[in-house]
GROMACS .gro file of N, CA and C in nm:
model
  483
    1UNK      N    1  14.719  11.376  12.701
    1UNK     CA    2  14.772  11.336  12.816
    1UNK      C    3  14.818  11.184  12.777
    2UNK      N    4  14.761  11.138  12.697
    2UNK     CA    5  14.802  10.978  12.671
    2UNK      C    6  14.904  11.003  12.607
    3UNK      N    7  14.934  11.093  12.504
    3UNK     CA    8  15.046  11.108  12.433
    3UNK      C    9  15.164  11.139  12.547
    4UNK      N   10  15.164  11.214  12.645
    4UNK     CA   11  15.276  11.258  12.727
    4UNK      C   12  15.310  11.138  12.796
    5UNK      N   13  15.198  11.060  12.839
    5UNK     CA   14  15.243  10.942  12.925
    5UNK      C   15  15.304  10.822  12.836
    6UNK      N   16  15.277  10.831  12.713
    6UNK     CA   17  15.370  10.731  12.643
    6UNK      C   18  15.514  10.785  12.627
    7UNK      N   19  15.526  10.915  12.614
    7UNK     CA   20  15.669  10.962  12.608
    7UNK      C   21  15.747  10.930  12.768
    8UNK      N   22  15.654  10.954  12.869
    8UNK     CA   23  15.727  10.913  12.970
    8UNK      C   24  15.779  10.767  12.995
    9UNK      N   25  15.685  10.683  12.940
    9UNK     CA   26  15.713  10.524  12.927
    9UNK      C   27  15.821  10.482  12.841
   10UNK      N   28  15.842  10.567  12.757
   10UNK     CA   29  15.960  10.534  12.656
   10UNK      C   30  16.062  10.610  12.730
   11UNK      N   31  16.056  10.704  12.798
   11UNK     CA   32  16.195  10.777  12.859
   11UNK      C   33  16.244  10.662  12.969
   12UNK      N   34  16.131  10.627  13.058
   12UNK     CA   35  16.177  10.544  13.170
   12UNK      C   36  16.220  10.385  13.094
   13UNK      N   37  16.168  10.353  12.982
   13UNK     CA   38  16.213  10.209  12.934
   13UNK      C   39  16.383  10.259  12.875
   14UNK      N   40  16.382  10.349  12.826
   14UNK     CA   41  16.519  10.396  12.757
   14UNK      C   42  16.618  10.394  12.876
   15UNK      N   43  16.568  10.482  13.011
   15UNK     CA   44  16.670  10.490  13.083
   15UNK      C   45  16.694  10.356  13.173
   16UNK      N   46  16.594  10.258  13.164
   16UNK     CA   47  16.617  10.147  13.232
   16UNK      C   48  16.698  10.062  13.127
   17UNK      N   49  16.719  10.061  13.011
   17UNK     CA   50  16.793   9.992  12.922
   17UNK      C   51  16.911  10.021  12.931
   18UNK      N   52  16.930  10.182  12.935
   18UNK     CA   53  17.085  10.244  12.940
   18UNK      C   54  17.143  10.189  13.048
   19UNK      N   55  17.066  10.173  13.184
   19UNK     CA   56  17.104  10.136  13.303
   19UNK      C   57  17.150  10.009  13.313
   20UNK      N   58  17.079   9.920  13.234
   20UNK     CA   59  17.123   9.782  13.223
   20UNK      C   60  17.261   9.775  13.147
   21UNK      N   61  17.241   9.827  13.029
   21UNK     CA   62  17.376   9.848  12.946
   21UNK      C   63  17.515   9.873  13.038
   22UNK      N   64  17.479   9.989  13.119
   22UNK     CA   65  17.601  10.045  13.182
   22UNK      C   66  17.639   9.923  13.308
   23UNK      N   67  17.551   9.883  13.362
   23UNK     CA   68  17.566   9.766  13.477
   23UNK      C   69  17.635   9.650  13.420
   24UNK      N   70  17.601   9.594  13.276
   24UNK     CA   71  17.661   9.498  13.203
   24UNK      C   72  17.811   9.543  13.187
   25UNK      N   73  17.839   9.636  13.113
   25UNK     CA   74  17.977   9.721  13.088
   25UNK      C   75  18.044   9.703  13.208
   26UNK      N   76  18.027   9.751  13.329
   26UNK     CA   77  18.095   9.753  13.457
   26UNK      C   78  18.108   9.600  13.500
   27UNK      N   79  17.996   9.523  13.503
   27UNK     CA   80  18.042   9.376  13.537
   27UNK      C   81  18.129   9.301  13.455
   28UNK      N   82  18.119   9.331  13.309
   28UNK     CA   83  18.216   9.272  13.222
   28UNK      C   84  18.370   9.336  13.248
   29UNK      N   85  18.385   9.438  13.300
   29UNK     CA   86  18.513   9.498  13.298
   29UNK      C   87  18.552   9.421  13.473
   30UNK      N   88  18.460   9.419  13.550
   30UNK     CA   89  18.495   9.363  13.688
   30UNK      C   90  18.546   9.204  13.649
   31UNK      N   91  18.469   9.145  13.562
   31UNK     CA   92  18.483   8.997  13.534
   31UNK      C   93  18.609   9.015  13.451
   32UNK      N   94  18.641   9.068  13.388
   32UNK     CA   95  18.762   9.079  13.319
   32UNK      C   96  18.876   9.099  13.411
   33UNK      N   97  18.863   9.205  13.500
   33UNK     CA   98  18.956   9.214  13.604
   33UNK      C   99  18.995   9.095  13.707
   34UNK      N  100  18.854   9.020  13.737
   34UNK     CA  101  18.866   8.923  13.809
   34UNK      C  102  18.951   8.794  13.743
   35UNK      N  103  18.925   8.770  13.615
   35UNK     CA  104  18.987   8.688  13.536
   35UNK      C  105  19.154   8.708  13.537
   36UNK      N  106  19.164   8.833  13.531
   36UNK     CA  107  19.321   8.847  13.504
   36UNK      C  108  19.374   8.827  13.647
   37UNK      N  109  19.307   8.843  13.771
   37UNK     CA  110  19.358   8.827  13.875
   37UNK      C  111  19.374   8.668  13.919
   38UNK      N  112  19.292   8.594  13.871
   38UNK     CA  113  19.283   8.464  13.880
   38UNK      C  114  19.409   8.390  13.799
   39UNK      N  115  19.417   8.456  13.673
   39UNK     CA  116  19.564   8.399  13.575
   39UNK      C  117  19.681   8.431  13.662
   40UNK      N  118  19.672   8.559  13.713
   40UNK     CA  119  19.796   8.605  13.795
   40UNK      C  120  19.813   8.528  13.890
   41UNK      N  121  19.726   8.472  13.980
   41UNK     CA  122  19.729   8.400  14.095
   41UNK      C  123  19.784   8.235  14.034
   42UNK      N  124  19.728   8.196  13.940
   42UNK     CA  125  19.759   8.066  13.876
   42UNK      C  126  19.905   8.070  13.822
   43UNK      N  127  19.965   8.194  13.766
   43UNK     CA  128  20.080   8.189  13.704
   43UNK      C  129  20.183   8.194  13.843
   44UNK      N  130  20.147   8.263  13.940
   44UNK     CA  131  20.241   8.254  14.055
   44UNK      C  132  20.237   8.146  14.122
   45UNK      N  133  20.140   8.067  14.141
   45UNK     CA  134  20.144   7.935  14.181
   45UNK      C  135  20.195   7.818  14.112
   46UNK      N  136  20.203   7.821  13.975
   46UNK     CA  137  20.268   7.743  13.904
   46UNK      C  138  20.436   7.778  13.933
   47UNK      N  139  20.459   7.871  13.933
   47UNK     CA  140  20.623   7.901  13.981
   47UNK      C  141  20.660   7.842  14.085
   48UNK      N  142  20.562   7.852  14.189
   48UNK     CA  143  20.586   7.791  14.355
   48UNK      C  144  20.543   7.637  14.324
   49UNK      N  145  20.481   7.577  14.231
   49UNK     CA  146  20.464   7.424  14.268
   49UNK      C  147  20.312   7.417  14.308
   50UNK      N  148  20.242   7.522  14.322
   50UNK     CA  149  20.123   7.485  14.440
   50UNK      C  150  20.005   7.573  14.383
   51UNK      N  151  19.869   7.538  14.380
   51UNK     CA  152  19.754   7.613  14.306
   51UNK      C  153  19.694   7.680  14.442
   52UNK      N  154  19.645   7.791  14.446
   52UNK     CA  155  19.576   7.838  14.566
   52UNK      C  156  19.422   7.795  14.544
   53UNK      N  157  19.381   7.721  14.416
   53UNK     CA  158  19.261   7.693  14.386
   53UNK      C  159  19.271   7.511  14.397
   54UNK      N  160  19.377   7.471  14.438
   54UNK     CA  161  19.351   7.334  14.459
   54UNK      C  162  19.315   7.290  14.617
   55UNK      N  163  19.231   7.183  14.620
   55UNK     CA  164  19.190   7.131  14.761
   55UNK      C  165  19.284   7.085  14.837
   56UNK      N  166  19.289   7.134  14.974
   56UNK     CA  167  19.411   7.091  15.051
   56UNK      C  168  19.376   7.003  15.157
   57UNK      N  169  19.436   6.901  15.242
   57UNK     CA  170  19.408   6.826  15.340
   57UNK      C  171  19.360   6.918  15.450
   58UNK      N  172  19.273   6.873  15.514
   58UNK     CA  173  19.224   6.932  15.658
   58UNK      C  174  19.306   6.869  15.780
   59UNK      N  175  19.425   6.814  15.750
   59UNK     CA  176  19.504   6.746  15.865
   59UNK      C  177  19.521   6.844  16.012
   60UNK      N  178  19.503   6.970  15.992
   60UNK     CA  179  19.513   7.064  16.111
   60UNK      C  180  19.360   7.072  16.159
   61UNK      N  181  19.276   7.003  16.136
   61UNK     CA  182  19.137   7.018  16.183
   61UNK      C  183  19.113   6.894  16.238
   62UNK      N  184  19.175   6.768  16.180
   62UNK     CA  185  19.126   6.651  16.228
   62UNK      C  186  19.273   6.542  16.282
   63UNK      N  187  19.242   6.475  16.386
   63UNK     CA  188  19.370   6.388  16.409
   63UNK      C  189  19.420   6.290  16.311
   64UNK      N  190  19.537   6.262  16.304
   64UNK     CA  191  19.573   6.164  16.201
   64UNK      C  192  19.567   6.026  16.273
   65UNK      N  193  19.471   5.931  16.220
   65UNK     CA  194  19.435   5.795  16.271
   65UNK      C  195  19.568   5.711  16.253
   66UNK      N  196  19.647   5.732  16.167
   66UNK     CA  197  19.751   5.627  16.131
   66UNK      C  198  19.861   5.653  16.221
   67UNK      N  199  19.890   5.755  16.296
   67UNK     CA  200  20.008   5.771  16.364
   67UNK      C  201  20.009   5.702  16.490
   68UNK      N  202  20.120   5.657  16.543
   68UNK     CA  203  20.107   5.594  16.682
   68UNK      C  204  20.063   5.665  16.795
   69UNK      N  205  20.095   5.813  16.764
   69UNK     CA  206  20.058   5.903  16.893
   69UNK      C  207  19.910   5.889  16.905
   70UNK      N  208  19.841   5.876  16.817
   70UNK     CA  209  19.685   5.878  16.801
   70UNK      C  210  19.633   5.786  16.879
   71UNK      N  211  19.683   5.642  16.883
   71UNK     CA  212  19.639   5.532  16.919
   71UNK      C  213  19.604   5.542  17.076
   72UNK      N  214  19.705   5.598  17.147
   72UNK     CA  215  19.661   5.614  17.309
   72UNK      C  216  19.541   5.696  17.315
   73UNK      N  217  19.493   5.780  17.232
   73UNK     CA  218  19.353   5.842  17.242
   73UNK      C  219  19.255   5.738  17.176
   74UNK      N  220  19.302   5.645  17.070
   74UNK     CA  221  19.187   5.542  17.045
   74UNK      C  222  19.157   5.445  17.178
   75UNK      N  223  19.248   5.438  17.246
   75UNK     CA  224  19.251   5.327  17.364
   75UNK      C  225  19.140   5.401  17.474
   76UNK      N  226  19.148   5.548  17.467
   76UNK     CA  227  19.046   5.598  17.545
   76UNK      C  228  18.914   5.604  17.505
   77UNK      N  229  18.894   5.592  17.384
   77UNK     CA  230  18.790   5.607  17.314
   77UNK      C  231  18.733   5.455  17.323
   78UNK      N  232  18.798   5.357  17.333
   78UNK     CA  233  18.750   5.210  17.342
   78UNK      C  234  18.735   5.193  17.480
   79UNK      N  235  18.780   5.253  17.590
   79UNK     CA  236  18.752   5.248  17.732
   79UNK      C  237  18.616   5.310  17.743
   80UNK      N  238  18.570   5.420  17.673
   80UNK     CA  239  18.461   5.481  17.678
   80UNK      C  240  18.349   5.392  17.658
   81UNK      N  241  18.335   5.324  17.549
   81UNK     CA  242  18.257   5.227  17.503
   81UNK      C  243  18.234   5.100  17.614
   82UNK      N  244  18.320   5.069  17.689
   82UNK     CA  245  18.337   4.972  17.769
   82UNK      C  246  18.219   4.989  17.890
   83UNK      N  247  18.155   5.112  17.912
   83UNK     CA  248  18.095   5.139  18.018
   83UNK      C  249  17.949   5.147  17.962
   84UNK      N  250  17.942   5.124  17.848
   84UNK     CA  251  17.775   5.123  17.779
   84UNK      C  252  17.697   5.004  17.831
   85UNK      N  253  17.621   5.014  17.872
   85UNK     CA  254  17.515   4.910  17.937
   85UNK      C  255  17.440   4.833  17.828
   86UNK      N  256  17.431   4.708  17.824
   86UNK     CA  257  17.355   4.619  17.736
   86UNK      C  258  17.285   4.548  17.798
   87UNK      N  259  17.146   4.471  17.742
   87UNK     CA  260  17.036   4.417  17.797
   87UNK      C  261  17.088   4.286  17.758
   88UNK      N  262  17.110   4.168  17.867
   88UNK     CA  263  17.118   4.027  17.835
   88UNK      C  264  17.004   3.951  17.856
   89UNK      N  265  16.976   3.875  17.778
   89UNK     CA  266  16.839   3.780  17.803
   89UNK      C  267  16.888   3.637  17.769
   90UNK      N  268  16.821   3.558  17.857
   90UNK     CA  269  16.846   3.404  17.846
   90UNK      C  270  16.712   3.367  17.819
   91UNK      N  271  16.657   3.302  17.686
   91UNK     CA  272  16.545   3.229  17.624
   91UNK      C  273  16.547   3.100  17.646
   92UNK      N  274  16.433   3.062  17.735
   92UNK     CA  275  16.398   2.938  17.748
   92UNK      C  276  16.338   2.852  17.655
   93UNK      N  277  16.235   2.945  17.597
   93UNK     CA  278  16.175   2.940  17.471
   93UNK      C  279  16.058   3.012  17.446
   94UNK      N  280  15.969   2.978  17.345
   94UNK     CA  281  15.857   3.076  17.287
   94UNK      C  282  15.714   2.987  17.283
   95UNK      N  283  15.617   3.073  17.272
   95UNK     CA  284  15.492   3.035  17.252
   95UNK      C  285  15.423   3.122  17.202
   96UNK      N  286  15.291   3.080  17.121
   96UNK     CA  287  15.206   3.208  17.081
   96UNK      C  288  15.066   3.150  17.150
   97UNK      N  289  15.014   3.243  17.204
   97UNK     CA  290  14.854   3.228  17.270
   97UNK      C  291  14.769   3.323  17.218
   98UNK      N  292  14.645   3.277  17.211
   98UNK     CA  293  14.533   3.391  17.192
   98UNK      C  294  14.505   3.479  17.314
   99UNK      N  295  14.457   3.571  17.283
   99UNK     CA  296  14.409   3.694  17.380
   99UNK      C  297  14.332   3.614  17.494
  100UNK      N  298  14.232   3.514  17.450
  100UNK     CA  299  14.115   3.456  17.525
  100UNK      C  300  14.195   3.353  17.636
  101UNK      N  301  14.336   3.269  17.572
  101UNK     CA  302  14.403   3.175  17.657
  101UNK      C  303  14.460   3.276  17.742
  102UNK      N  304  14.519   3.383  17.696
  102UNK     CA  305  14.631   3.458  17.792
  102UNK      C  306  14.541   3.508  17.914
  103UNK      N  307  14.407   3.557  17.883
  103UNK     CA  308  14.331   3.643  18.000
  103UNK      C  309  14.269   3.476  18.096
  104UNK      N  310  14.275   3.367  18.041
  104UNK     CA  311  14.253   3.259  18.138
  104UNK      C  312  14.367   3.207  18.229
  105UNK      N  313  14.490   3.256  18.204
  105UNK     CA  314  14.575   3.208  18.298
  105UNK      C  315  14.555   3.259  18.435
  106UNK      N  316  14.602   3.174  18.522
  106UNK     CA  317  14.593   3.205  18.682
  106UNK      C  318  14.715   3.147  18.741
  107UNK      N  319  14.709   3.171  18.878
  107UNK     CA  320  14.803   3.133  18.955
  107UNK      C  321  14.836   2.980  18.916
  108UNK      N  322  14.938   2.924  18.922
  108UNK     CA  323  14.965   2.779  18.888
  108UNK      C  324  14.950   2.740  18.732
  109UNK      N  325  14.918   2.813  18.673
  109UNK     CA  326  14.870   2.780  18.524
  109UNK      C  327  15.021   2.752  18.473
  110UNK      N  328  15.023   2.647  18.368
  110UNK     CA  329  15.154   2.594  18.316
  110UNK      C  330  15.155   2.657  18.151
  111UNK      N  331  15.262   2.713  18.121
  111UNK     CA  332  15.254   2.757  17.954
  111UNK      C  333  15.356   2.667  17.912
  112UNK      N  334  15.310   2.615  17.796
  112UNK     CA  335  15.423   2.514  17.730
  112UNK      C  336  15.494   2.586  17.630
  113UNK      N  337  15.627   2.574  17.629
  113UNK     CA  338  15.712   2.650  17.543
  113UNK      C  339  15.775   2.568  17.423
  114UNK      N  340  15.827   2.599  17.312
  114UNK     CA  341  15.880   2.518  17.232
  114UNK      C  342  16.015   2.454  17.259
  115UNK      N  343  16.116   2.526  17.367
  115UNK     CA  344  16.225   2.495  17.374
  115UNK      C  345  16.203   2.316  17.467
  116UNK      N  346  16.309   2.241  17.432
  116UNK     CA  347  16.299   2.113  17.495
  116UNK      C  348  16.366   2.095  17.608
  117UNK      N  349  16.350   2.016  17.700
  117UNK     CA  350  16.425   2.013  17.831
  117UNK      C  351  16.562   1.955  17.813
  118UNK      N  352  16.675   2.024  17.835
  118UNK     CA  353  16.803   1.987  17.808
  118UNK      C  354  16.861   2.033  17.697
  119UNK      N  355  16.771   2.096  17.616
  119UNK     CA  356  16.833   2.196  17.493
  119UNK      C  357  16.912   2.320  17.541
  120UNK      N  358  16.996   2.355  17.478
  120UNK     CA  359  17.072   2.482  17.504
  120UNK      C  360  16.976   2.592  17.482
  121UNK      N  361  16.992   2.712  17.621
  121UNK     CA  362  16.931   2.817  17.587
  121UNK      C  363  16.998   2.903  17.509
  122UNK      N  364  16.898   2.998  17.451
  122UNK     CA  365  16.979   3.118  17.381
  122UNK      C  366  17.016   3.246  17.449
  123UNK      N  367  17.130   3.299  17.422
  123UNK     CA  368  17.179   3.419  17.521
  123UNK      C  369  17.176   3.510  17.428
  124UNK      N  370  17.064   3.623  17.446
  124UNK     CA  371  17.073   3.739  17.336
  124UNK      C  372  17.132   3.848  17.410
  125UNK      N  373  17.180   3.936  17.339
  125UNK     CA  374  17.232   4.087  17.374
  125UNK      C  375  17.180   4.225  17.301
  126UNK      N  376  17.094   4.262  17.369
  126UNK     CA  377  16.999   4.356  17.295
  126UNK      C  378  16.937   4.302  17.164
  127UNK      N  379  16.892   4.185  17.210
  127UNK     CA  380  16.777   4.090  17.108
  127UNK      C  381  16.864   4.034  17.020
  128UNK      N  382  17.000   4.028  16.999
  128UNK     CA  383  17.066   3.947  16.901
  128UNK      C  384  17.122   3.848  16.963
  129UNK      N  385  17.111   3.721  16.898
  129UNK     CA  386  17.167   3.607  16.971
  129UNK      C  387  17.317   3.611  16.919
  130UNK      N  388  17.385   3.566  17.055
  130UNK     CA  389  17.509   3.585  17.068
  130UNK      C  390  17.597   3.464  17.100
  131UNK      N  391  17.509   3.367  17.209
  131UNK     CA  392  17.569   3.254  17.223
  131UNK      C  393  17.455   3.161  17.287
  132UNK      N  394  17.477   3.036  17.318
  132UNK     CA  395  17.399   2.930  17.368
  132UNK      C  396  17.484   2.866  17.468
  133UNK      N  397  17.374   2.844  17.584
  133UNK     CA  398  17.422   2.764  17.681
  133UNK      C  399  17.322   2.689  17.779
  134UNK      N  400  17.372   2.610  17.901
  134UNK     CA  401  17.299   2.537  17.969
  134UNK      C  402  17.272   2.627  18.102
  135UNK      N  403  17.160   2.602  18.182
  135UNK     CA  404  17.126   2.665  18.316
  135UNK      C  405  17.203   2.592  18.411
  136UNK      N  406  17.255   2.684  18.519
  136UNK     CA  407  17.342   2.621  18.616
  136UNK      C  408  17.257   2.699  18.743
  137UNK      N  409  17.277   2.640  18.865
  137UNK     CA  410  17.253   2.702  18.988
  137UNK      C  411  17.361   2.728  19.066
  138UNK      N  412  17.412   2.872  19.096
  138UNK     CA  413  17.504   2.876  19.197
  138UNK      C  414  17.476   2.962  19.313
  139UNK      N  415  17.489   2.897  19.420
  139UNK     CA  416  17.445   3.005  19.534
  139UNK      C  417  17.332   3.019  19.545
  140UNK      N  418  17.200   2.937  19.504
  140UNK     CA  419  17.063   2.954  19.498
  140UNK      C  420  17.024   3.063  19.416
  141UNK      N  421  17.103   3.067  19.319
  141UNK     CA  422  17.066   3.162  19.176
  141UNK      C  423  17.083   3.106  19.067
  142UNK      N  424  16.999   3.136  18.966
  142UNK     CA  425  17.024   3.075  18.842
  142UNK      C  426  17.133   3.144  18.733
  143UNK      N  427  17.212   3.079  18.673
  143UNK     CA  428  17.316   3.128  18.578
  143UNK      C  429  17.310   3.042  18.449
  144UNK      N  430  17.399   3.070  18.382
  144UNK     CA  431  17.395   3.000  18.250
  144UNK      C  432  17.574   2.979  18.195
  145UNK      N  433  17.598   2.852  18.172
  145UNK     CA  434  17.725   2.820  18.115
  145UNK      C  435  17.715   2.827  17.990
  146UNK      N  436  17.801   2.916  17.909
  146UNK     CA  437  17.820   2.924  17.767
  146UNK      C  438  17.866   2.797  17.727
  147UNK      N  439  17.791   2.744  17.615
  147UNK     CA  440  17.854   2.634  17.542
  147UNK      C  441  17.903   2.637  17.414
  148UNK      N  442  17.854   2.760  17.355
  148UNK     CA  443  17.859   2.766  17.220
  148UNK      C  444  17.836   2.946  17.187
  149UNK      N  445  17.953   2.965  17.137
  149UNK     CA  446  17.964   3.130  17.081
  149UNK      C  447  17.921   3.152  16.936
  150UNK      N  448  17.826   3.240  16.926
  150UNK     CA  449  17.782   3.244  16.784
  150UNK      C  450  17.900   3.359  16.694
  151UNK      N  451  17.968   3.312  16.623
  151UNK     CA  452  18.053   3.406  16.535
  151UNK      C  453  17.956   3.485  16.467
  152UNK      N  454  18.051   3.607  16.415
  152UNK     CA  455  17.985   3.709  16.339
  152UNK      C  456  17.924   3.663  16.208
  153UNK      N  457  18.024   3.581  16.170
  153UNK     CA  458  18.004   3.502  16.039
  153UNK      C  459  17.868   3.420  16.029
  154UNK      N  460  17.867   3.359  16.130
  154UNK     CA  461  17.714   3.272  16.167
  154UNK      C  462  17.594   3.387  16.194
  155UNK      N  463  17.624   3.493  16.256
  155UNK     CA  464  17.524   3.592  16.287
  155UNK      C  465  17.464   3.632  16.127
  156UNK      N  466  17.581   3.675  16.059
  156UNK     CA  467  17.528   3.735  15.923
  156UNK      C  468  17.464   3.645  15.833
  157UNK      N  469  17.497   3.521  15.822
  157UNK     CA  470  17.432   3.416  15.769
  157UNK      C  471  17.303   3.363  15.806
  158UNK      N  472  17.262   3.393  15.956
  158UNK     CA  473  17.126   3.378  15.989
  158UNK      C  474  17.056   3.475  15.930
  159UNK      N  475  17.097   3.605  15.932
  159UNK     CA  476  17.020   3.731  15.883
  159UNK      C  477  16.994   3.704  15.745
  160UNK      N  478  17.069   3.670  15.669
  160UNK     CA  479  17.052   3.647  15.521
  160UNK      C  480  16.948   3.554  15.498
  161UNK      N  481  16.933   3.435  15.566
  161UNK     CA  482  16.864   3.344  15.546
  161UNK      C  483  16.701   3.323  15.608
   0.00000   0.00000   0.00000
């Protein structure tokens, strides 16, 4: 019986090898046919001056940002960001306290800040310094008169240093 099983294994391996060779032959034939098709497509495209395998711009999918007609849409996009809210903060000064001193604060306590009286106040937009100014009172409300606007170049210089 062991002898019979060995013959079955050989038959199975031979059948497997034959099937693999047949598949390789058919793939090679289809690969040759595909190569011939690609060559024919390239020859036809060369006659027309255009290749079907060349990447083409997707201008039909995206608007052209360089044309004057697209600028009217750009203004609409710009108008859209004008309604985004930002947080403006005017900073009088800063200080550091220990938790012990913080817990001892009571009504009427005075916290000393590092800012000096008469010194310009910092104006921050979303935490980024954009200007400095002086405090004013208008109709019993506090405001700030901007005295110095920070340029983008100055902001970049402060970030680097």
